[in-house]
JSON list of C-alpha atoms in Angstrom, two decimals:
[
{"chain": "A", "resi": 22, "resn": "MET", "atom": "CA", "xyz": [0.00, 0.00, 0.00]},
{"chain": "A", "resi": 23, "resn": "PRO", "atom": "CA", "xyz": [1.40, 3.43, -0.89]},
{"chain": "A", "resi": 24, "resn": "LYS", "atom": "CA", "xyz": [2.37, 5.72, 1.92]},
{"chain": "A", "resi": 25, "resn": "ILE", "atom": "CA", "xyz": [0.93, 9.18, 2.40]},
{"chain": "A", "resi": 26, "resn": "ILE", "atom": "CA", "xyz": [3.45, 11.83, 1.39]},
{"chain": "A", "resi": 27, "resn": "ILE", "atom": "CA", "xyz": [2.51, 15.33, 2.47]},
{"chain": "A", "resi": 28, "resn": "GLY", "atom": "CA", "xyz": [4.34, 18.26, 0.92]},
{"chain": "A", "resi": 29, "resn": "VAL", "atom": "CA", "xyz": [4.20, 21.50, 2.88]},
{"chain": "A", "resi": 30, "resn": "ALA", "atom": "CA", "xyz": [4.90, 24.95, 1.46]},
{"chain": "A", "resi": 31, "resn": "GLY", "atom": "CA", "xyz": [4.44, 28.55, 2.48]},
{"chain": "A", "resi": 32, "resn": "GLU", "atom": "CA", "xyz": [6.34, 31.79, 2.52]},
{"chain": "A", "resi": 33, "resn": "VAL", "atom": "CA", "xyz": [9.11, 32.38, 5.06]},
{"chain": "A", "resi": 34, "resn": "ALA", "atom": "CA", "xyz": [7.84, 32.11, 8.65]},
{"chain": "A", "resi": 35, "resn": "SER", "atom": "CA", "xyz": [4.31, 31.14, 7.58]},
{"chain": "A", "resi": 36, "resn": "GLY", "atom": "CA", "xyz": [4.41, 28.09, 9.83]},
{"chain": "A", "resi": 37, "resn": "LYS", "atom": "CA", "xyz": [5.37, 25.32, 7.43]},
{"chain": "A", "resi": 38, "resn": "ASP", "atom": "CA", "xyz": [8.06, 24.03, 9.82]},
{"chain": "A", "resi": 39, "resn": "THR", "atom": "CA", "xyz": [5.51, 24.00, 12.62]},
{"chain": "A", "resi": 40, "resn": "VAL", "atom": "CA", "xyz": [3.12, 22.00, 10.44]},
{"chain": "A", "resi": 41, "resn": "GLY", "atom": "CA", "xyz": [5.86, 19.55, 9.44]},
{"chain": "A", "resi": 42, "resn": "LYS", "atom": "CA", "xyz": [7.01, 19.03, 13.03]},
{"chain": "A", "resi": 43, "resn": "TYR", "atom": "CA", "xyz": [3.46, 18.59, 14.26]},
{"chain": "A", "resi": 44, "resn": "ILE", "atom": "CA", "xyz": [2.68, 15.92, 11.67]},
{"chain": "A", "resi": 45, "resn": "ALA", "atom": "CA", "xyz": [5.97, 14.17, 12.38]},
{"chain": "A", "resi": 46, "resn": "GLU", "atom": "CA", "xyz": [5.41, 14.12, 16.14]},
{"chain": "A", "resi": 47, "resn": "LYS", "atom": "CA", "xyz": [1.70, 13.42, 16.34]},
{"chain": "A", "resi": 48, "resn": "TYR", "atom": "CA", "xyz": [1.52, 10.88, 13.52]},
{"chain": "A", "resi": 49, "resn": "GLN", "atom": "CA", "xyz": [5.04, 9.38, 13.85]},
{"chain": "A", "resi": 50, "resn": "ALA", "atom": "CA", "xyz": [5.78, 10.52, 10.30]},
{"chain": "A", "resi": 51, "resn": "LEU", "atom": "CA", "xyz": [9.20, 10.68, 8.71]},
{"chain": "A", "resi": 52, "resn": "ALA", "atom": "CA", "xyz": [10.10, 14.38, 8.45]},
{"chain": "A", "resi": 53, "resn": "LEU", "atom": "CA", "xyz": [12.15, 15.55, 5.48]},
{"chain": "A", "resi": 54, "resn": "ARG", "atom": "CA", "xyz": [13.10, 19.15, 4.71]},
{"chain": "A", "resi": 55, "resn": "PHE", "atom": "CA", "xyz": [14.22, 20.71, 1.46]},
{"chain": "A", "resi": 56, "resn": "SER", "atom": "CA", "xyz": [16.37, 23.15, 3.40]},
{"chain": "A", "resi": 57, "resn": "GLN", "atom": "CA", "xyz": [18.26, 20.40, 5.25]},
{"chain": "A", "resi": 58, "resn": "VAL", "atom": "CA", "xyz": [20.17, 19.40, 2.12]},
{"chain": "A", "resi": 59, "resn": "LEU", "atom": "CA", "xyz": [21.16, 23.03, 1.62]},
{"chain": "A", "resi": 60, "resn": "ARG", "atom": "CA", "xyz": [22.12, 23.48, 5.28]},
{"chain": "A", "resi": 61, "resn": "ASP", "atom": "CA", "xyz": [24.27, 20.33, 5.15]},
{"chain": "A", "resi": 62, "resn": "ILE", "atom": "CA", "xyz": [26.16, 21.61, 2.11]},
{"chain": "A", "resi": 63, "resn": "LEU", "atom": "CA", "xyz": [26.67, 25.07, 3.62]},
{"chain": "A", "resi": 64, "resn": "ASP", "atom": "CA", "xyz": [28.00, 23.48, 6.81]},
{"chain": "A", "resi": 65, "resn": "ARG", "atom": "CA", "xyz": [30.44, 21.32, 4.84]},
{"chain": "A", "resi": 66, "resn": "MET", "atom": "CA", "xyz": [31.64, 24.42, 3.01]},
{"chain": "A", "resi": 67, "resn": "ASN", "atom": "CA", "xyz": [31.89, 26.38, 6.28]},
{"chain": "A", "resi": 68, "resn": "LEU", "atom": "CA", "xyz": [29.45, 28.98, 4.95]},
{"chain": "A", "resi": 69, "resn": "GLU", "atom": "CA", "xyz": [26.82, 30.86, 6.92]},
{"chain": "A", "resi": 70, "resn": "GLN", "atom": "CA", "xyz": [23.30, 29.39, 6.89]},
{"chain": "A", "resi": 71, "resn": "SER", "atom": "CA", "xyz": [21.67, 32.64, 5.80]},
{"chain": "A", "resi": 72, "resn": "GLN", "atom": "CA", "xyz": [18.54, 32.92, 3.68]},
{"chain": "A", "resi": 73, "resn": "GLU", "atom": "CA", "xyz": [20.64, 34.48, 0.92]},
{"chain": "A", "resi": 74, "resn": "ASN", "atom": "CA", "xyz": [23.22, 31.67, 0.90]},
{"chain": "A", "resi": 75, "resn": "MET", "atom": "CA", "xyz": [20.55, 28.97, 0.88]},
{"chain": "A", "resi": 76, "resn": "GLY", "atom": "CA", "xyz": [18.76, 30.71, -1.98]},
{"chain": "A", "resi": 77, "resn": "ARG", "atom": "CA", "xyz": [21.93, 31.03, -4.03]},
{"chain": "A", "resi": 78, "resn": "LEU", "atom": "CA", "xyz": [22.97, 27.43, -3.39]},
{"chain": "A", "resi": 79, "resn": "SER", "atom": "CA", "xyz": [19.53, 26.14, -4.34]},
{"chain": "A", "resi": 80, "resn": "MET", "atom": "CA", "xyz": [19.59, 28.16, -7.55]},
{"chain": "A", "resi": 81, "resn": "HIS", "atom": "CA", "xyz": [23.02, 26.79, -8.55]},
{"chain": "A", "resi": 82, "resn": "LEU", "atom": "CA", "xyz": [22.13, 23.16, -7.75]},
{"chain": "A", "resi": 83, "resn": "ARG", "atom": "CA", "xyz": [18.95, 23.40, -9.79]},
{"chain": "A", "resi": 84, "resn": "LYS", "atom": "CA", "xyz": [20.74, 25.09, -12.66]},
{"chain": "A", "resi": 85, "resn": "ALA", "atom": "CA", "xyz": [23.43, 22.40, -12.74]},
{"chain": "A", "resi": 86, "resn": "PHE", "atom": "CA", "xyz": [21.28, 19.31, -12.10]},
{"chain": "A", "resi": 87, "resn": "GLY", "atom": "CA", "xyz": [17.70, 20.21, -13.04]},
{"chain": "A", "resi": 88, "resn": "GLU", "atom": "CA", "xyz": [14.90, 22.17, -11.42]},
{"chain": "A", "resi": 89, "resn": "ASP", "atom": "CA", "xyz": [13.55, 19.11, -9.61]},
{"chain": "A", "resi": 90, "resn": "ILE", "atom": "CA", "xyz": [16.86, 17.75, -8.25]},
{"chain": "A", "resi": 91, "resn": "LEU", "atom": "CA", "xyz": [15.97, 18.29, -4.59]},
{"chain": "A", "resi": 92, "resn": "SER", "atom": "CA", "xyz": [12.46, 16.82, -4.88]},
{"chain": "A", "resi": 93, "resn": "LYS", "atom": "CA", "xyz": [13.78, 13.73, -6.69]},
{"chain": "A", "resi": 94, "resn": "GLY", "atom": "CA", "xyz": [16.18, 13.07, -3.84]},
{"chain": "A", "resi": 95, "resn": "LEU", "atom": "CA", "xyz": [13.53, 13.59, -1.17]},
{"chain": "A", "resi": 96, "resn": "ILE", "atom": "CA", "xyz": [10.96, 11.35, -2.91]},
{"chain": "A", "resi": 97, "resn": "THR", "atom": "CA", "xyz": [13.59, 8.61, -3.17]},
{"chain": "A", "resi": 98, "resn": "GLU", "atom": "CA", "xyz": [14.32, 8.96, 0.53]},
{"chain": "A", "resi": 99, "resn": "ALA", "atom": "CA", "xyz": [10.59, 8.94, 1.35]},
{"chain": "A", "resi": 100, "resn": "SER", "atom": "CA", "xyz": [10.00, 5.78, -0.66]},
{"chain": "A", "resi": 101, "resn": "LYS", "atom": "CA", "xyz": [12.68, 3.92, 1.31]},
{"chain": "A", "resi": 102, "resn": "SER", "atom": "CA", "xyz": [11.03, 4.74, 4.64]},
{"chain": "A", "resi": 103, "resn": "ASP", "atom": "CA", "xyz": [8.93, 2.22, 6.52]},
{"chain": "A", "resi": 104, "resn": "LYS", "atom": "CA", "xyz": [6.76, 5.05, 7.90]},
{"chain": "A", "resi": 105, "resn": "GLU", "atom": "CA", "xyz": [3.10, 5.22, 6.86]},
{"chain": "A", "resi": 106, "resn": "ILE", "atom": "CA", "xyz": [3.25, 9.02, 6.56]},
{"chain": "A", "resi": 107, "resn": "VAL", "atom": "CA", "xyz": [6.09, 11.16, 5.25]},
{"chain": "A", "resi": 108, "resn": "VAL", "atom": "CA", "xyz": [6.02, 14.93, 5.56]},
{"chain": "A", "resi": 109, "resn": "VAL", "atom": "CA", "xyz": [8.22, 16.97, 3.22]},
{"chain": "A", "resi": 110, "resn": "ASP", "atom": "CA", "xyz": [8.66, 20.51, 4.48]},
{"chain": "A", "resi": 111, "resn": "GLY", "atom": "CA", "xyz": [9.73, 23.52, 2.46]},
{"chain": "A", "resi": 112, "resn": "VAL", "atom": "CA", "xyz": [8.49, 22.83, -1.08]},
{"chain": "A", "resi": 113, "resn": "ARG", "atom": "CA", "xyz": [9.31, 26.02, -2.99]},
{"chain": "A", "resi": 114, "resn": "ARG", "atom": "CA", "xyz": [8.88, 25.53, -6.74]},
{"chain": "A", "resi": 115, "resn": "LEU", "atom": "CA", "xyz": [6.36, 24.22, -9.22]},
{"chain": "A", "resi": 116, "resn": "PRO", "atom": "CA", "xyz": [8.82, 21.66, -10.71]},
{"chain": "A", "resi": 117, "resn": "ASP", "atom": "CA", "xyz": [9.14, 20.20, -7.19]},
{"chain": "A", "resi": 118, "resn": "ILE", "atom": "CA", "xyz": [5.36, 19.94, -6.87]},
{"chain": "A", "resi": 119, "resn": "MET", "atom": "CA", "xyz": [5.06, 18.35, -10.31]},
{"chain": "A", "resi": 120, "resn": "GLN", "atom": "CA", "xyz": [7.78, 15.82, -9.51]},
{"chain": "A", "resi": 121, "resn": "MET", "atom": "CA", "xyz": [6.18, 14.96, -6.19]},
{"chain": "A", "resi": 122, "resn": "GLN", "atom": "CA", "xyz": [2.63, 14.80, -7.58]},
{"chain": "A", "resi": 123, "resn": "ALA", "atom": "CA", "xyz": [3.82, 12.00, -9.84]},
{"chain": "A", "resi": 124, "resn": "SER", "atom": "CA", "xyz": [4.24, 9.92, -6.67]},
{"chain": "A", "resi": 125, "resn": "GLU", "atom": "CA", "xyz": [1.17, 7.96, -5.61]},
{"chain": "A", "resi": 126, "resn": "GLY", "atom": "CA", "xyz": [-0.19, 9.15, -2.28]},
{"chain": "A", "resi": 127, "resn": "PHE", "atom": "CA", "xyz": [1.21, 12.69, -2.53]},
{"chain": "A", "resi": 128, "resn": "TYR", "atom": "CA", "xyz": [-0.83, 15.60, -1.14]},
{"chain": "A", "resi": 129, "resn": "PHE", "atom": "CA", "xyz": [0.14, 19.24, -0.95]},
{"chain": "A", "resi": 130, "resn": "ILE", "atom": "CA", "xyz": [-0.61, 21.65, 1.92]},
{"chain": "A", "resi": 131, "resn": "TYR", "atom": "CA", "xyz": [-0.01, 25.37, 1.51]},
{"chain": "A", "resi": 132, "resn": "VAL", "atom": "CA", "xyz": [0.38, 27.35, 4.75]},
{"chain": "A", "resi": 133, "resn": "GLU", "atom": "CA", "xyz": [-0.43, 31.05, 4.62]},
{"chain": "A", "resi": 134, "resn": "ALA", "atom": "CA", "xyz": [-0.03, 33.86, 7.14]},
{"chain": "A", "resi": 135, "resn": "SER", "atom": "CA", "xyz": [-0.04, 37.65, 6.92]},
{"chain": "A", "resi": 136, "resn": "PRO", "atom": "CA", "xyz": [3.27, 39.43, 6.21]},
{"chain": "A", "resi": 137, "resn": "GLU", "atom": "CA", "xyz": [3.11, 41.11, 9.63]},
{"chain": "A", "resi": 138, "resn": "LYS", "atom": "CA", "xyz": [2.70, 37.80, 11.44]},
{"chain": "A", "resi": 139, "resn": "ARG", "atom": "CA", "xyz": [5.49, 36.21, 9.37]},
{"chain": "A", "resi": 140, "resn": "TYR", "atom": "CA", "xyz": [7.93, 39.06, 10.10]},
{"chain": "A", "resi": 141, "resn": "GLU", "atom": "CA", "xyz": [7.14, 38.86, 13.81]},
{"chain": "A", "resi": 142, "resn": "ARG", "atom": "CA", "xyz": [7.78, 35.10, 13.83]},
{"chain": "A", "resi": 143, "resn": "LEU", "atom": "CA", "xyz": [10.96, 35.37, 11.77]},
{"chain": "A", "resi": 144, "resn": "THR", "atom": "CA", "xyz": [12.65, 37.82, 14.11]},
{"chain": "A", "resi": 145, "resn": "GLN", "atom": "CA", "xyz": [11.75, 35.72, 17.15]},
{"chain": "A", "resi": 146, "resn": "ARG", "atom": "CA", "xyz": [12.70, 32.24, 15.94]},
{"chain": "A", "resi": 147, "resn": "HIS", "atom": "CA", "xyz": [16.44, 32.61, 15.06]},
{"chain": "A", "resi": 148, "resn": "GLN", "atom": "CA", "xyz": [16.34, 29.74, 12.54]},
{"chain": "A", "resi": 149, "resn": "ASN", "atom": "CA", "xyz": [18.89, 31.37, 10.24]},
{"chain": "A", "resi": 150, "resn": "SER", "atom": "CA", "xyz": [21.95, 33.27, 11.38]},
{"chain": "A", "resi": 151, "resn": "ASP", "atom": "CA", "xyz": [20.59, 36.58, 10.11]},
{"chain": "A", "resi": 152, "resn": "ASP", "atom": "CA", "xyz": [16.99, 36.35, 11.41]},
{"chain": "A", "resi": 153, "resn": "ALA", "atom": "CA", "xyz": [17.17, 38.12, 14.78]},
{"chain": "A", "resi": 154, "resn": "GLY", "atom": "CA", "xyz": [18.47, 41.47, 13.54]},
{"chain": "A", "resi": 155, "resn": "LYS", "atom": "CA", "xyz": [16.54, 41.53, 10.29]},
{"chain": "A", "resi": 156, "resn": "THR", "atom": "CA", "xyz": [14.70, 44.76, 9.61]},
{"chain": "A", "resi": 157, "resn": "LEU", "atom": "CA", "xyz": [11.29, 44.90, 7.96]},
{"chain": "A", "resi": 158, "resn": "ALA", "atom": "CA", "xyz": [12.97, 46.31, 4.83]},
{"chain": "A", "resi": 159, "resn": "GLN", "atom": "CA", "xyz": [15.38, 43.35, 4.71]},
{"chain": "A", "resi": 160, "resn": "PHE", "atom": "CA", "xyz": [12.48, 40.94, 5.25]},
{"chain": "A", "resi": 161, "resn": "GLU", "atom": "CA", "xyz": [10.64, 42.51, 2.32]},
{"chain": "A", "resi": 162, "resn": "LYS", "atom": "CA", "xyz": [13.82, 42.34, 0.19]},
{"chain": "A", "resi": 163, "resn": "ASP", "atom": "CA", "xyz": [14.24, 38.62, 1.02]},
{"chain": "A", "resi": 164, "resn": "ALA", "atom": "CA", "xyz": [10.69, 38.04, -0.23]},
{"chain": "A", "resi": 165, "resn": "LEU", "atom": "CA", "xyz": [11.93, 39.07, -3.68]},
{"chain": "A", "resi": 166, "resn": "LEU", "atom": "CA", "xyz": [14.72, 36.46, -3.79]},
{"chain": "A", "resi": 167, "resn": "GLU", "atom": "CA", "xyz": [14.37, 33.88, -6.55]},
{"chain": "A", "resi": 168, "resn": "ALA", "atom": "CA", "xyz": [13.84, 31.08, -4.03]},
{"chain": "A", "resi": 169, "resn": "GLU", "atom": "CA", "xyz": [11.02, 32.99, -2.33]},
{"chain": "A", "resi": 170, "resn": "SER", "atom": "CA", "xyz": [9.37, 34.60, -5.34]},
{"chain": "A", "resi": 171, "resn": "GLN", "atom": "CA", "xyz": [7.88, 31.37, -6.69]},
{"chain": "A", "resi": 172, "resn": "ILE", "atom": "CA", "xyz": [6.30, 30.20, -3.44]},
{"chain": "A", "resi": 173, "resn": "ARG", "atom": "CA", "xyz": [3.16, 32.35, -3.61]},
{"chain": "A", "resi": 174, "resn": "ASP", "atom": "CA", "xyz": [2.24, 30.79, -6.97]},
{"chain": "A", "resi": 175, "resn": "LEU", "atom": "CA", "xyz": [2.20, 27.32, -5.43]},
{"chain": "A", "resi": 176, "resn": "LYS", "atom": "CA", "xyz": [-0.98, 28.06, -3.49]},
{"chain": "A", "resi": 177, "resn": "GLU", "atom": "CA", "xyz": [-3.10, 27.45, -6.60]},
{"chain": "A", "resi": 178, "resn": "HIS", "atom": "CA", "xyz": [-1.69, 23.90, -6.83]},
{"chain": "A", "resi": 179, "resn": "ALA", "atom": "CA", "xyz": [-2.44, 23.01, -3.21]},
{"chain": "A", "resi": 180, "resn": "ASP", "atom": "CA", "xyz": [-4.78, 20.23, -2.22]},
{"chain": "A", "resi": 181, "resn": "PHE", "atom": "CA", "xyz": [-5.30, 22.08, 1.07]},
{"chain": "A", "resi": 182, "resn": "VAL", "atom": "CA", "xyz": [-4.71, 25.68, 2.19]},
{"chain": "A", "resi": 183, "resn": "VAL", "atom": "CA", "xyz": [-4.42, 26.38, 5.91]},
{"chain": "A", "resi": 184, "resn": "ASN", "atom": "CA", "xyz": [-4.39, 29.79, 7.54]},
{"chain": "A", "resi": 185, "resn": "ASN", "atom": "CA", "xyz": [-1.85, 30.33, 10.30]},
{"chain": "A", "resi": 186, "resn": "ASP", "atom": "CA", "xyz": [-2.74, 33.79, 11.56]},
{"chain": "A", "resi": 187, "resn": "GLY", "atom": "CA", "xyz": [-4.51, 32.30, 14.58]},
{"chain": "A", "resi": 188, "resn": "THR", "atom": "CA", "xyz": [-3.42, 30.21, 17.52]},
{"chain": "A", "resi": 189, "resn": "LEU", "atom": "CA", "xyz": [-1.28, 27.09, 17.47]},
{"chain": "A", "resi": 190, "resn": "GLU", "atom": "CA", "xyz": [-4.35, 25.07, 18.49]},
{"chain": "A", "resi": 191, "resn": "GLU", "atom": "CA", "xyz": [-6.32, 26.41, 15.51]},
{"chain": "A", "resi": 192, "resn": "LEU", "atom": "CA", "xyz": [-3.49, 25.44, 13.17]},
{"chain": "A", "resi": 193, "resn": "GLN", "atom": "CA", "xyz": [-3.23, 21.96, 14.70]},
{"chain": "A", "resi": 194, "resn": "LYS", "atom": "CA", "xyz": [-6.99, 21.44, 14.32]},
{"chain": "A", "resi": 195, "resn": "GLN", "atom": "CA", "xyz": [-6.76, 22.23, 10.61]},
{"chain": "A", "resi": 196, "resn": "ILE", "atom": "CA", "xyz": [-3.87, 19.77, 10.22]},
{"chain": "A", "resi": 197, "resn": "ASP", "atom": "CA", "xyz": [-5.66, 17.05, 12.21]},
{"chain": "A", "resi": 198, "resn": "ASP", "atom": "CA", "xyz": [-8.69, 17.41, 9.94]},
{"chain": "A", "resi": 199, "resn": "ILE", "atom": "CA", "xyz": [-6.52, 17.08, 6.84]},
{"chain": "A", "resi": 200, "resn": "VAL", "atom": "CA", "xyz": [-4.60, 14.04, 8.10]},
{"chain": "A", "resi": 201, "resn": "ALA", "atom": "CA", "xyz": [-7.85, 12.36, 9.18]},
{"chain": "A", "resi": 202, "resn": "LEU", "atom": "CA", "xyz": [-9.21, 12.86, 5.66]},
{"chain": "A", "resi": 203, "resn": "LEU", "atom": "CA", "xyz": [-6.03, 11.49, 4.06]},
{"chain": "A", "resi": 204, "resn": "LEU", "atom": "CA", "xyz": [-6.05, 8.42, 6.29]},
{"chain": "A", "resi": 205, "resn": "LYS", "atom": "CA", "xyz": [-9.71, 7.86, 5.43]},
{"chain": "A", "resi": 206, "resn": "LEU", "atom": "CA", "xyz": [-8.97, 8.16, 1.69]},
{"chain": "A", "resi": 207, "resn": "ARG", "atom": "CA", "xyz": [-6.06, 5.75, 2.03]},
{"chain": "A", "resi": 208, "resn": "LYS", "atom": "CA", "xyz": [-8.26, 3.24, 3.84]},
{"chain": "A", "resi": 209, "resn": "GLU", "atom": "CA", "xyz": [-10.95, 3.52, 1.13]},
{"chain": "A", "resi": 210, "resn": "LYS", "atom": "CA", "xyz": [-8.36, 2.94, -1.62]},
{"chain": "A", "resi": 211, "resn": "LYS", "atom": "CA", "xyz": [-7.24, -0.17, 0.22]},
{"chain": "A", "resi": 212, "resn": "LYS", "atom": "CA", "xyz": [-10.68, -1.78, -0.16]}
]
């Protein structure tokens, strides 16, 4: 029986990491992240894990090896897992979605939040080395980076859109409803 593979996308600090972690913890899912490959490479090269460096690295990898190089690697890793559910966090481009949609059992969740809420979260979380001191102007400039500019267009390809301007509990309820539906669909396909 095919596993459920859930791709999660959203603009910076929309809550996609929170969604991925929640699914991984609550449903014992394998958690994979697009950014982890980039972070691993930057670490090996002794380069700062900044949004700009990750964007540049991603662009060069895709240019050299194809637009869907990261999604191909993650789908291969997902298929080798013995987990019933795999959550892939940080989908950023349409070629990634197209590559992943070719996999049976793939579903795509788009997480949205207001720019104000995202900026507030970004400066508080310290995920990247340059997050804490980022000004609103820098945040808005980062939104124009090639890696970020394509994310908004992915919403129209989503199987599910969740709003993350509310509480953590409201977000979790939306995710629980989606996972319950996917498990139900999987069970019906099994028959």
